[in-house]
Amino acid sequence: MDTRRLRLLLALSRLGSMRAVADAFSLTTSTVSQQLAALAKETDTQLIEPDGRRVRLTPAGRRLADHAVTILAAVDAARLDLDPDAEPAGTLRVGGFATGLRVSLLPILRELGRTHPSVEVEISEYEPLEAFELLVDDDLDLALTYEYDLAPASPDPVLEAFPLWSTPWGLGVPSSEVTAGTATADIRNYADRWWIVNSRNTADEDAVRTLASLAGFRPRIAHQIDSLDLLEDLILEGFGVGLLPITRAVRDGVTVMPMSDPKVVLTAFAVVRRGRSTWPPLRLVLDRLRPPDGRPVPLMSWPRPTVHGSG
């Protein structure tokens, strides 16, 4: 099978139309159709079928598209692994959330500037869903992303992830509302309050809605804020409550209360396209980012705490 044709089939499975595939690869729809017809002849299997004025993959076409993920990743790995001992050189495109970039990436960049000056790193800030899309489109080489245990991520199967670190989150509330001796937040006490969530990523809103559902109420989402500093300002002024990392220092007047049954834990990941991790500049950074065992863990199979509670 021609791997270029496999790429077109995989793109059709994602994009859903010949026109979209043609635009993505700067081809005509006629060329895309001819290449997929040739692939069907190579496999001696019908891969697409009419669907109104469009086409869709047959069950065999969907199975081959699933195989294409692994096949194309292996081809990419072979190309990038031809000279694994070469001195790392080139531009590494990294995107991710601000805390991940600050905590995980910046410390190793100082070292790389001294030891590997031929490796340049371009840094952009993205929320996980944005970064996943850019990785799939091959517009990023490495993404630093996160997920909450109550809101697992669902990345494309062409991606693989390496867990980096985890940190507990709590409920940020005005300090004036915290009574002496209160050890953990009782979410039910905030059923009638406005809630503050992230504006560019739905993960913390999903976590808030899950917490509220387990406590028996539907949260009133009032504000969508990316900046944790601004979130603290809103809490301090009485405009709502929201999730904040327990380990983060907060300003006077704001208290972050731990939660239990269930807890909320954020886990950070390094995410790359499957088969690309042997590219020397990327390998250089991954080796410094990874935990000691260094094993890739698919996001959806990363062990999660059991959630207890009733609503």
PDB file of C-alpha atoms in Angstrom:
ATOM      1  CA  MET A   1       0.000   0.000   0.000  1.00  0.00           C
ATOM      2  CA  ASP A   2       1.154   3.509  -0.819  1.00  0.00           C
ATOM      3  CA  THR A   3       1.506   5.374   2.475  1.00  0.00           C
ATOM      4  CA  ARG A   4       0.530   8.646   0.782  1.00  0.00           C
ATOM      5  CA  ARG A   5      -2.841   7.107  -0.009  1.00  0.00           C
ATOM      6  CA  LEU A   6      -3.164   5.913   3.580  1.00  0.00           C
ATOM      7  CA  ARG A   7      -2.685   9.525   4.718  1.00  0.00           C
ATOM      8  CA  LEU A   8      -5.560  10.585   2.472  1.00  0.00           C
ATOM      9  CA  LEU A   9      -7.797   7.831   3.855  1.00  0.00           C
ATOM     10  CA  LEU A  10      -6.960   8.804   7.422  1.00  0.00           C
ATOM     11  CA  ALA A  11      -7.670  12.452   6.615  1.00  0.00           C
ATOM     12  CA  LEU A  12     -11.046  11.494   5.121  1.00  0.00           C
ATOM     13  CA  SER A  13     -11.930   9.616   8.315  1.00  0.00           C
ATOM     14  CA  ARG A  14     -11.273  12.796  10.305  1.00  0.00           C
ATOM     15  CA  LEU A  15     -12.449  15.543   7.967  1.00  0.00           C
ATOM     16  CA  GLY A  16     -15.494  13.790   6.529  1.00  0.00           C
ATOM     17  CA  SER A  17     -15.433  15.059   2.937  1.00  0.00           C
ATOM     18  CA  MET A  18     -13.344  14.785  -0.205  1.00  0.00           C
ATOM     19  CA  ARG A  19     -13.324  18.572  -0.545  1.00  0.00           C
ATOM     20  CA  ALA A  20     -11.877  19.045   2.949  1.00  0.00           C
ATOM     21  CA  VAL A  21      -9.174  16.424   2.267  1.00  0.00           C
ATOM     22  CA  ALA A  22      -8.332  18.037  -1.068  1.00  0.00           C
ATOM     23  CA  ASP A  23      -8.005  21.452   0.566  1.00  0.00           C
ATOM     24  CA  ALA A  24      -5.846  20.057   3.379  1.00  0.00           C
ATOM     25  CA  PHE A  25      -3.380  18.480   0.930  1.00  0.00           C
ATOM     26  CA  SER A  26      -3.617  21.148  -1.801  1.00  0.00           C
ATOM     27  CA  LEU A  27      -5.053  18.622  -4.260  1.00  0.00           C
ATOM     28  CA  THR A  28      -8.149  18.460  -6.439  1.00  0.00           C
ATOM     29  CA  THR A  29     -11.091  16.365  -5.319  1.00  0.00           C
ATOM     30  CA  SER A  30     -10.624  14.310  -8.485  1.00  0.00           C
ATOM     31  CA  THR A  31      -7.046  13.480  -7.476  1.00  0.00           C
ATOM     32  CA  VAL A  32      -8.126  12.481  -3.967  1.00  0.00           C
ATOM     33  CA  SER A  33     -10.865  10.269  -5.414  1.00  0.00           C
ATOM     34  CA  GLN A  34      -8.425   8.624  -7.815  1.00  0.00           C
ATOM     35  CA  GLN A  35      -5.868   7.960  -5.066  1.00  0.00           C
ATOM     36  CA  LEU A  36      -8.475   6.389  -2.784  1.00  0.00           C
ATOM     37  CA  ALA A  37      -9.736   4.284  -5.675  1.00  0.00           C
ATOM     38  CA  ALA A  38      -6.168   3.102  -6.231  1.00  0.00           C
ATOM     39  CA  LEU A  39      -5.868   2.264  -2.524  1.00  0.00           C
ATOM     40  CA  ALA A  40      -9.093   0.243  -2.724  1.00  0.00           C
ATOM     41  CA  LYS A  41      -7.610  -1.657  -5.664  1.00  0.00           C
ATOM     42  CA  GLU A  42      -4.380  -2.282  -3.727  1.00  0.00           C
ATOM     43  CA  THR A  43      -6.336  -3.730  -0.808  1.00  0.00           C
ATOM     44  CA  ASP A  44      -8.976  -5.405  -3.001  1.00  0.00           C
ATOM     45  CA  THR A  45     -11.595  -3.928  -0.657  1.00  0.00           C
ATOM     46  CA  GLN A  46     -14.286  -1.273  -0.976  1.00  0.00           C
ATOM     47  CA  LEU A  47     -13.152   1.553   1.303  1.00  0.00           C
ATOM     48  CA  ILE A  48     -15.723   4.297   0.669  1.00  0.00           C
ATOM     49  CA  GLU A  49     -19.406   4.403  -0.251  1.00  0.00           C
ATOM     50  CA  PRO A  50     -21.926   7.101  -1.228  1.00  0.00           C
ATOM     51  CA  ASP A  51     -23.666   8.999   1.558  1.00  0.00           C
ATOM     52  CA  GLY A  52     -26.117  11.362  -0.122  1.00  0.00           C
ATOM     53  CA  ARG A  53     -24.040  13.881  -2.050  1.00  0.00           C
ATOM     54  CA  ARG A  54     -20.946  12.958  -0.049  1.00  0.00           C
ATOM     55  CA  VAL A  55     -19.054   9.775   0.747  1.00  0.00           C
ATOM     56  CA  ARG A  56     -18.241   7.915   3.938  1.00  0.00           C
ATOM     57  CA  LEU A  57     -15.885   5.129   4.928  1.00  0.00           C
ATOM     58  CA  THR A  58     -17.154   1.578   4.813  1.00  0.00           C
ATOM     59  CA  PRO A  59     -16.548  -0.598   7.906  1.00  0.00           C
ATOM     60  CA  ALA A  60     -13.444  -1.935   6.126  1.00  0.00           C
ATOM     61  CA  GLY A  61     -12.362   1.627   5.366  1.00  0.00           C
ATOM     62  CA  ARG A  62     -12.696   2.578   9.037  1.00  0.00           C
ATOM     63  CA  ARG A  63     -10.633  -0.455  10.077  1.00  0.00           C
ATOM     64  CA  LEU A  64      -7.924   0.432   7.574  1.00  0.00           C
ATOM     65  CA  ALA A  65      -7.942   4.047   8.822  1.00  0.00           C
ATOM     66  CA  ASP A  66      -7.349   2.700  12.346  1.00  0.00           C
ATOM     67  CA  HIS A  67      -4.447   0.619  11.046  1.00  0.00           C
ATOM     68  CA  ALA A  68      -3.138   3.682   9.196  1.00  0.00           C
ATOM     69  CA  VAL A  69      -2.496   5.444  12.512  1.00  0.00           C
ATOM     70  CA  THR A  70      -0.007   2.744  13.531  1.00  0.00           C
ATOM     71  CA  ILE A  71       1.437   2.270  10.035  1.00  0.00           C
ATOM     72  CA  LEU A  72       2.099   5.969   9.451  1.00  0.00           C
ATOM     73  CA  ALA A  73       3.535   6.389  12.948  1.00  0.00           C
ATOM     74  CA  ALA A  74       5.972   3.540  12.221  1.00  0.00           C
ATOM     75  CA  VAL A  75       6.959   5.126   8.898  1.00  0.00           C
ATOM     76  CA  ASP A  76       7.531   8.495  10.611  1.00  0.00           C
ATOM     77  CA  ALA A  77       9.590   6.802  13.323  1.00  0.00           C
ATOM     78  CA  ALA A  78      11.732   5.045  10.735  1.00  0.00           C
ATOM     79  CA  ARG A  79      12.451   8.270   8.889  1.00  0.00           C
ATOM     80  CA  LEU A  80      13.294  10.187  12.045  1.00  0.00           C
ATOM     81  CA  ASP A  81      15.353   7.354  13.498  1.00  0.00           C
ATOM     82  CA  LEU A  82      17.778   6.971  10.590  1.00  0.00           C
ATOM     83  CA  ASP A  83      20.463   8.802  12.536  1.00  0.00           C
ATOM     84  CA  PRO A  84      19.469   8.710  16.221  1.00  0.00           C
ATOM     85  CA  ASP A  85      23.015   9.536  17.361  1.00  0.00           C
ATOM     86  CA  ALA A  86      23.216  12.740  15.363  1.00  0.00           C
ATOM     87  CA  GLU A  87      23.846  15.921  17.307  1.00  0.00           C
ATOM     88  CA  PRO A  88      20.402  17.411  18.051  1.00  0.00           C
ATOM     89  CA  ALA A  89      19.770  20.449  15.885  1.00  0.00           C
ATOM     90  CA  GLY A  90      16.737  22.294  14.615  1.00  0.00           C
ATOM     91  CA  THR A  91      13.710  24.195  15.839  1.00  0.00           C
ATOM     92  CA  LEU A  92      11.404  22.540  18.348  1.00  0.00           C
ATOM     93  CA  ARG A  93       7.858  23.943  18.438  1.00  0.00           C
ATOM     94  CA  VAL A  94       6.398  23.676  21.946  1.00  0.00           C
ATOM     95  CA  GLY A  95       2.923  24.728  23.019  1.00  0.00           C
ATOM     96  CA  GLY A  96       1.099  24.314  26.283  1.00  0.00           C
ATOM     97  CA  PHE A  97      -0.563  25.777  29.328  1.00  0.00           C
ATOM     98  CA  ALA A  98       1.256  28.505  31.219  1.00  0.00           C
ATOM     99  CA  THR A  99       1.984  26.582  34.423  1.00  0.00           C
ATOM    100  CA  GLY A 100       3.302  23.581  32.528  1.00  0.00           C
ATOM    101  CA  LEU A 101       5.611  25.750  30.436  1.00  0.00           C
ATOM    102  CA  ARG A 102       6.844  27.585  33.512  1.00  0.00           C
ATOM    103  CA  VAL A 103       7.295  24.556  35.777  1.00  0.00           C
ATOM    104  CA  SER A 104       8.432  21.860  33.339  1.00  0.00           C
ATOM    105  CA  LEU A 105       9.983  23.540  30.307  1.00  0.00           C
ATOM    106  CA  LEU A 106      11.741  26.746  31.347  1.00  0.00           C
ATOM    107  CA  PRO A 107      14.165  25.107  33.822  1.00  0.00           C
ATOM    108  CA  ILE A 108      15.546  22.737  31.155  1.00  0.00           C
ATOM    109  CA  LEU A 109      15.797  25.449  28.486  1.00  0.00           C
ATOM    110  CA  ARG A 110      18.479  27.204  30.516  1.00  0.00           C
ATOM    111  CA  GLU A 111      20.556  24.006  30.445  1.00  0.00           C
ATOM    112  CA  LEU A 112      19.926  23.362  26.737  1.00  0.00           C
ATOM    113  CA  GLY A 113      21.077  26.862  25.874  1.00  0.00           C
ATOM    114  CA  ARG A 114      24.488  25.943  27.273  1.00  0.00           C
ATOM    115  CA  THR A 115      24.798  22.304  26.190  1.00  0.00           C
ATOM    116  CA  HIS A 116      22.976  22.242  22.834  1.00  0.00           C
ATOM    117  CA  PRO A 117      23.026  25.680  21.233  1.00  0.00           C
ATOM    118  CA  SER A 118      21.971  24.213  17.862  1.00  0.00           C
ATOM    119  CA  VAL A 119      18.506  23.425  19.255  1.00  0.00           C
ATOM    120  CA  GLU A 120      16.101  26.361  19.142  1.00  0.00           C
ATOM    121  CA  VAL A 121      12.759  26.288  20.939  1.00  0.00           C
ATOM    122  CA  GLU A 122       9.661  28.240  19.935  1.00  0.00           C
ATOM    123  CA  ILE A 123       7.091  28.565  22.757  1.00  0.00           C
ATOM    124  CA  SER A 124       3.364  29.290  22.443  1.00  0.00           C
ATOM    125  CA  GLU A 125       0.618  29.202  25.071  1.00  0.00           C
ATOM    126  CA  TYR A 126      -2.347  26.924  24.334  1.00  0.00           C
ATOM    127  CA  GLU A 127      -5.032  25.123  26.257  1.00  0.00           C
ATOM    128  CA  PRO A 128      -5.056  21.299  25.838  1.00  0.00           C
ATOM    129  CA  LEU A 129      -7.767  21.070  23.166  1.00  0.00           C
ATOM    130  CA  GLU A 130      -5.983  23.701  21.081  1.00  0.00           C
ATOM    131  CA  ALA A 131      -2.642  21.926  21.499  1.00  0.00           C
ATOM    132  CA  PHE A 132      -4.079  18.514  20.555  1.00  0.00           C
ATOM    133  CA  GLU A 133      -5.437  19.936  17.289  1.00  0.00           C
ATOM    134  CA  LEU A 134      -2.123  21.592  16.442  1.00  0.00           C
ATOM    135  CA  LEU A 135      -0.225  18.361  17.129  1.00  0.00           C
ATOM    136  CA  VAL A 136      -2.554  16.356  14.894  1.00  0.00           C
ATOM    137  CA  ASP A 137      -2.079  18.942  12.140  1.00  0.00           C
ATOM    138  CA  ASP A 138       1.702  18.733  12.673  1.00  0.00           C
ATOM    139  CA  ASP A 139       1.905  22.411  13.648  1.00  0.00           C
ATOM    140  CA  LEU A 140       3.504  21.566  17.008  1.00  0.00           C
ATOM    141  CA  ASP A 141       6.218  19.072  17.977  1.00  0.00           C
ATOM    142  CA  LEU A 142       5.500  18.941  21.708  1.00  0.00           C
ATOM    143  CA  ALA A 143       2.547  19.960  23.843  1.00  0.00           C
ATOM    144  CA  LEU A 144       2.376  20.331  27.612  1.00  0.00           C
ATOM    145  CA  THR A 145      -1.230  19.641  28.537  1.00  0.00           C
ATOM    146  CA  TYR A 146      -3.294  18.678  31.545  1.00  0.00           C
ATOM    147  CA  GLU A 147      -6.421  16.866  32.583  1.00  0.00           C
ATOM    148  CA  TYR A 148      -8.464  16.616  35.775  1.00  0.00           C
ATOM    149  CA  ASP A 149      -9.221  13.184  37.182  1.00  0.00           C
ATOM    150  CA  LEU A 150     -12.916  14.148  37.020  1.00  0.00           C
ATOM    151  CA  ALA A 151     -12.622  15.316  33.398  1.00  0.00           C
ATOM    152  CA  PRO A 152     -10.331  12.965  31.407  1.00  0.00           C
ATOM    153  CA  ALA A 153      -8.915  14.214  28.113  1.00  0.00           C
ATOM    154  CA  SER A 154      -9.759  12.532  24.804  1.00  0.00           C
ATOM    155  CA  PRO A 155      -6.833  13.094  22.434  1.00  0.00           C
ATOM    156  CA  ASP A 156      -6.570  11.805  18.878  1.00  0.00           C
ATOM    157  CA  PRO A 157      -5.135   8.240  18.626  1.00  0.00           C
ATOM    158  CA  VAL A 158      -2.179   9.557  16.599  1.00  0.00           C
ATOM    159  CA  LEU A 159      -0.900  11.136  19.826  1.00  0.00           C
ATOM    160  CA  GLU A 160       0.899   9.603  22.797  1.00  0.00           C
ATOM    161  CA  ALA A 161       1.379  11.134  26.226  1.00  0.00           C
ATOM    162  CA  PHE A 162       3.877  10.964  29.070  1.00  0.00           C
ATOM    163  CA  PRO A 163       2.647  11.877  32.590  1.00  0.00           C
ATOM    164  CA  LEU A 164       4.827  14.504  34.258  1.00  0.00           C
ATOM    165  CA  TRP A 165       3.385  15.529  37.620  1.00  0.00           C
ATOM    166  CA  SER A 166       0.135  15.824  39.550  1.00  0.00           C
ATOM    167  CA  THR A 167      -1.191  18.421  41.977  1.00  0.00           C
ATOM    168  CA  PRO A 168      -4.409  18.625  44.033  1.00  0.00           C
ATOM    169  CA  TRP A 169      -6.923  21.400  43.462  1.00  0.00           C
ATOM    170  CA  GLY A 170      -9.343  22.897  45.945  1.00  0.00           C
ATOM    171  CA  LEU A 171     -12.211  25.349  46.112  1.00  0.00           C
ATOM    172  CA  GLY A 172     -11.278  29.031  46.176  1.00  0.00           C
ATOM    173  CA  VAL A 173     -13.614  31.047  48.389  1.00  0.00           C
ATOM    174  CA  PRO A 174     -13.504  34.368  50.287  1.00  0.00           C
ATOM    175  CA  SER A 175     -11.573  33.863  53.531  1.00  0.00           C
ATOM    176  CA  SER A 176     -14.380  35.607  55.404  1.00  0.00           C
ATOM    177  CA  GLU A 177     -16.646  32.652  54.656  1.00  0.00           C
ATOM    178  CA  VAL A 178     -14.331  30.007  56.122  1.00  0.00           C
ATOM    179  CA  THR A 179     -15.239  29.081  59.677  1.00  0.00           C
ATOM    180  CA  ALA A 180     -12.610  28.007  62.197  1.00  0.00           C
ATOM    181  CA  GLY A 181     -11.971  24.284  62.246  1.00  0.00           C
ATOM    182  CA  THR A 182     -13.266  23.658  58.717  1.00  0.00           C
ATOM    183  CA  ALA A 183     -10.824  21.194  57.138  1.00  0.00           C
ATOM    184  CA  THR A 184     -12.411  20.566  53.743  1.00  0.00           C
ATOM    185  CA  ALA A 185     -14.933  22.231  51.481  1.00  0.00           C
ATOM    186  CA  ASP A 186     -18.499  20.927  51.458  1.00  0.00           C
ATOM    187  CA  ILE A 187     -19.574  21.611  47.872  1.00  0.00           C
ATOM    188  CA  ARG A 188     -23.234  21.516  48.888  1.00  0.00           C
ATOM    189  CA  ASN A 189     -22.772  24.769  50.796  1.00  0.00           C
ATOM    190  CA  TYR A 190     -22.072  26.527  47.484  1.00  0.00           C
ATOM    191  CA  ALA A 191     -25.045  25.232  45.510  1.00  0.00           C
ATOM    192  CA  ASP A 192     -26.584  28.724  45.317  1.00  0.00           C
ATOM    193  CA  ARG A 193     -23.353  30.552  44.465  1.00  0.00           C
ATOM    194  CA  TRP A 194     -22.056  31.680  41.093  1.00  0.00           C
ATOM    195  CA  TRP A 195     -19.166  29.566  39.779  1.00  0.00           C
ATOM    196  CA  ILE A 196     -16.108  30.680  37.787  1.00  0.00           C
ATOM    197  CA  VAL A 197     -14.603  28.382  35.127  1.00  0.00           C
ATOM    198  CA  ASN A 198     -11.998  28.491  32.361  1.00  0.00           C
ATOM    199  CA  SER A 199     -12.946  30.203  29.102  1.00  0.00           C
ATOM    200  CA  ARG A 200     -10.741  28.338  26.582  1.00  0.00           C
ATOM    201  CA  ASN A 201     -10.818  24.796  27.931  1.00  0.00           C
ATOM    202  CA  THR A 202     -13.880  22.922  29.149  1.00  0.00           C
ATOM    203  CA  ALA A 203     -12.007  20.583  31.506  1.00  0.00           C
ATOM    204  CA  ASP A 204     -12.470  22.519  34.743  1.00  0.00           C
ATOM    205  CA  GLU A 205     -16.109  23.272  33.884  1.00  0.00           C
ATOM    206  CA  ASP A 206     -16.603  19.530  33.363  1.00  0.00           C
ATOM    207  CA  ALA A 207     -14.946  18.905  36.742  1.00  0.00           C
ATOM    208  CA  VAL A 208     -17.174  21.521  38.424  1.00  0.00           C
ATOM    209  CA  ARG A 209     -20.302  20.038  36.868  1.00  0.00           C
ATOM    210  CA  THR A 210     -19.272  16.535  37.983  1.00  0.00           C
ATOM    211  CA  LEU A 211     -18.633  17.739  41.546  1.00  0.00           C
ATOM    212  CA  ALA A 212     -21.970  19.512  41.623  1.00  0.00           C
ATOM    213  CA  SER A 213     -23.808  16.512  40.182  1.00  0.00           C
ATOM    214  CA  LEU A 214     -22.354  14.250  42.857  1.00  0.00           C
ATOM    215  CA  ALA A 215     -23.493  16.774  45.464  1.00  0.00           C
ATOM    216  CA  GLY A 216     -26.988  16.915  44.009  1.00  0.00           C
ATOM    217  CA  PHE A 217     -27.179  20.299  42.300  1.00  0.00           C
ATOM    218  CA  ARG A 218     -26.510  22.034  38.982  1.00  0.00           C
ATOM    219  CA  PRO A 219     -23.837  24.766  39.215  1.00  0.00           C
ATOM    220  CA  ARG A 220     -24.627  28.302  38.070  1.00  0.00           C
ATOM    221  CA  ILE A 221     -21.732  29.174  35.719  1.00  0.00           C
ATOM    222  CA  ALA A 222     -21.340  32.957  35.732  1.00  0.00           C
ATOM    223  CA  HIS A 223     -17.818  33.786  34.583  1.00  0.00           C
ATOM    224  CA  GLN A 224     -15.289  32.254  32.192  1.00  0.00           C
ATOM    225  CA  ILE A 225     -11.745  33.293  33.102  1.00  0.00           C
ATOM    226  CA  ASP A 226      -8.308  32.017  32.006  1.00  0.00           C
ATOM    227  CA  SER A 227      -6.156  34.032  34.432  1.00  0.00           C
ATOM    228  CA  LEU A 228      -5.908  32.568  37.939  1.00  0.00           C
ATOM    229  CA  ASP A 229      -5.031  36.039  39.241  1.00  0.00           C
ATOM    230  CA  LEU A 230      -8.261  37.455  37.820  1.00  0.00           C
ATOM    231  CA  LEU A 231     -10.175  34.475  39.189  1.00  0.00           C
ATOM    232  CA  GLU A 232      -8.819  35.371  42.642  1.00  0.00           C
ATOM    233  CA  ASP A 233      -9.927  38.993  42.145  1.00  0.00           C
ATOM    234  CA  LEU A 234     -13.480  37.856  41.370  1.00  0.00           C
ATOM    235  CA  ILE A 235     -13.535  35.560  44.411  1.00  0.00           C
ATOM    236  CA  LEU A 236     -12.215  38.345  46.626  1.00  0.00           C
ATOM    237  CA  GLU A 237     -14.922  40.738  45.392  1.00  0.00           C
ATOM    238  CA  GLY A 238     -17.645  38.169  46.025  1.00  0.00           C
ATOM    239  CA  PHE A 239     -18.495  37.416  42.389  1.00  0.00           C
ATOM    240  CA  GLY A 240     -18.276  33.647  42.752  1.00  0.00           C
ATOM    241  CA  VAL A 241     -16.170  30.621  43.702  1.00  0.00           C
ATOM    242  CA  GLY A 242     -13.904  28.446  41.569  1.00  0.00           C
ATOM    243  CA  LEU A 243     -11.235  25.773  41.480  1.00  0.00           C
ATOM    244  CA  LEU A 244      -7.633  26.729  42.310  1.00  0.00           C
ATOM    245  CA  PRO A 245      -4.458  24.665  42.896  1.00  0.00           C
ATOM    246  CA  ILE A 246      -3.874  24.016  46.593  1.00  0.00           C
ATOM    247  CA  THR A 247      -0.101  24.447  46.264  1.00  0.00           C
ATOM    248  CA  ARG A 248      -0.404  27.940  44.733  1.00  0.00           C
ATOM    249  CA  ALA A 249       0.103  30.958  46.987  1.00  0.00           C
ATOM    250  CA  VAL A 250      -3.003  33.147  46.943  1.00  0.00           C
ATOM    251  CA  ARG A 251      -3.555  36.748  47.982  1.00  0.00           C
ATOM    252  CA  ASP A 252      -4.933  37.815  51.347  1.00  0.00           C
ATOM    253  CA  GLY A 253      -8.668  37.405  51.533  1.00  0.00           C
ATOM    254  CA  VAL A 254      -8.822  34.225  49.406  1.00  0.00           C
ATOM    255  CA  THR A 255      -8.680  30.709  50.876  1.00  0.00           C
ATOM    256  CA  VAL A 256      -8.304  27.491  48.897  1.00  0.00           C
ATOM    257  CA  MET A 257     -10.116  24.716  50.747  1.00  0.00           C
ATOM    258  CA  PRO A 258      -9.152  21.078  50.054  1.00  0.00           C
ATOM    259  CA  MET A 259     -11.895  18.762  48.805  1.00  0.00           C
ATOM    260  CA  SER A 260     -12.568  15.134  49.534  1.00  0.00           C
ATOM    261  CA  ASP A 261     -14.969  12.460  48.316  1.00  0.00           C
ATOM    262  CA  PRO A 262     -14.055  13.119  45.573  1.00  0.00           C
ATOM    263  CA  LYS A 263     -10.782  14.965  45.409  1.00  0.00           C
ATOM    264  CA  VAL A 264      -9.822  16.974  42.334  1.00  0.00           C
ATOM    265  CA  VAL A 265      -6.347  16.237  40.954  1.00  0.00           C
ATOM    266  CA  LEU A 266      -4.726  17.826  37.894  1.00  0.00           C
ATOM    267  CA  THR A 267      -2.115  15.780  36.023  1.00  0.00           C
ATOM    268  CA  ALA A 268       0.261  17.371  33.519  1.00  0.00           C
ATOM    269  CA  PHE A 269       1.401  15.520  30.398  1.00  0.00           C
ATOM    270  CA  ALA A 270       3.968  15.866  27.645  1.00  0.00           C
ATOM    271  CA  VAL A 271       2.171  14.944  24.403  1.00  0.00           C
ATOM    272  CA  VAL A 272       3.726  14.198  20.994  1.00  0.00           C
ATOM    273  CA  ARG A 273       2.690  12.644  17.702  1.00  0.00           C
ATOM    274  CA  ARG A 274       3.067   8.865  17.844  1.00  0.00           C
ATOM    275  CA  GLY A 275       6.387   7.812  16.330  1.00  0.00           C
ATOM    276  CA  ARG A 276       8.022  11.249  16.617  1.00  0.00           C
ATOM    277  CA  SER A 277       9.659  10.963  20.030  1.00  0.00           C
ATOM    278  CA  THR A 278      12.954   9.677  18.558  1.00  0.00           C
ATOM    279  CA  TRP A 279      13.633  12.926  16.667  1.00  0.00           C
ATOM    280  CA  PRO A 280      16.856  14.088  18.393  1.00  0.00           C
ATOM    281  CA  PRO A 281      15.734  17.614  19.478  1.00  0.00           C
ATOM    282  CA  LEU A 282      12.437  16.243  20.802  1.00  0.00           C
ATOM    283  CA  ARG A 283      14.148  13.258  22.429  1.00  0.00           C
ATOM    284  CA  LEU A 284      16.519  15.692  24.151  1.00  0.00           C
ATOM    285  CA  VAL A 285      13.660  17.583  25.789  1.00  0.00           C
ATOM    286  CA  LEU A 286      11.500  14.530  26.562  1.00  0.00           C
ATOM    287  CA  ASP A 287      14.360  12.814  28.377  1.00  0.00           C
ATOM    288  CA  ARG A 288      14.570  15.823  30.698  1.00  0.00           C
ATOM    289  CA  LEU A 289      10.810  16.139  31.147  1.00  0.00           C
ATOM    290  CA  ARG A 290       9.888  12.542  31.852  1.00  0.00           C
ATOM    291  CA  PRO A 291       9.549  10.840  35.235  1.00  0.00           C
ATOM    292  CA  PRO A 292      12.184   8.146  35.971  1.00  0.00           C
ATOM    293  CA  ASP A 293      10.395   5.193  34.315  1.00  0.00           C
ATOM    294  CA  GLY A 294       9.826   7.240  31.150  1.00  0.00           C
ATOM    295  CA  ARG A 295       7.080   4.993  29.788  1.00  0.00           C
ATOM    296  CA  PRO A 296       4.452   6.443  27.424  1.00  0.00           C
ATOM    297  CA  VAL A 297       0.963   6.251  28.905  1.00  0.00           C
ATOM    298  CA  PRO A 298      -2.154   6.802  26.779  1.00  0.00           C
ATOM    299  CA  LEU A 299      -4.199   9.604  28.357  1.00  0.00           C
ATOM    300  CA  MET A 300      -7.350   7.531  28.537  1.00  0.00           C
ATOM    301  CA  SER A 301      -5.656   4.647  30.389  1.00  0.00           C
ATOM    302  CA  TRP A 302      -3.774   6.717  32.959  1.00  0.00           C
ATOM    303  CA  PRO A 303      -4.840   5.334  36.389  1.00  0.00           C
ATOM    304  CA  ARG A 304      -7.502   7.473  38.042  1.00  0.00           C
ATOM    305  CA  PRO A 305      -8.824   7.651  41.602  1.00  0.00           C
ATOM    306  CA  THR A 306     -12.142   5.969  42.193  1.00  0.00           C
ATOM    307  CA  VAL A 307     -14.880   8.585  42.494  1.00  0.00           C
ATOM    308  CA  HIS A 308     -17.255   8.103  45.409  1.00  0.00           C
ATOM    309  CA  GLY A 309     -20.305  10.158  46.154  1.00  0.00           C
ATOM    310  CA  SER A 310     -24.001  10.386  45.622  1.00  0.00           C
ATOM    311  CA  GLY A 311     -26.314  13.022  44.254  1.00  0.00           C
TER     312      GLY A 311
END
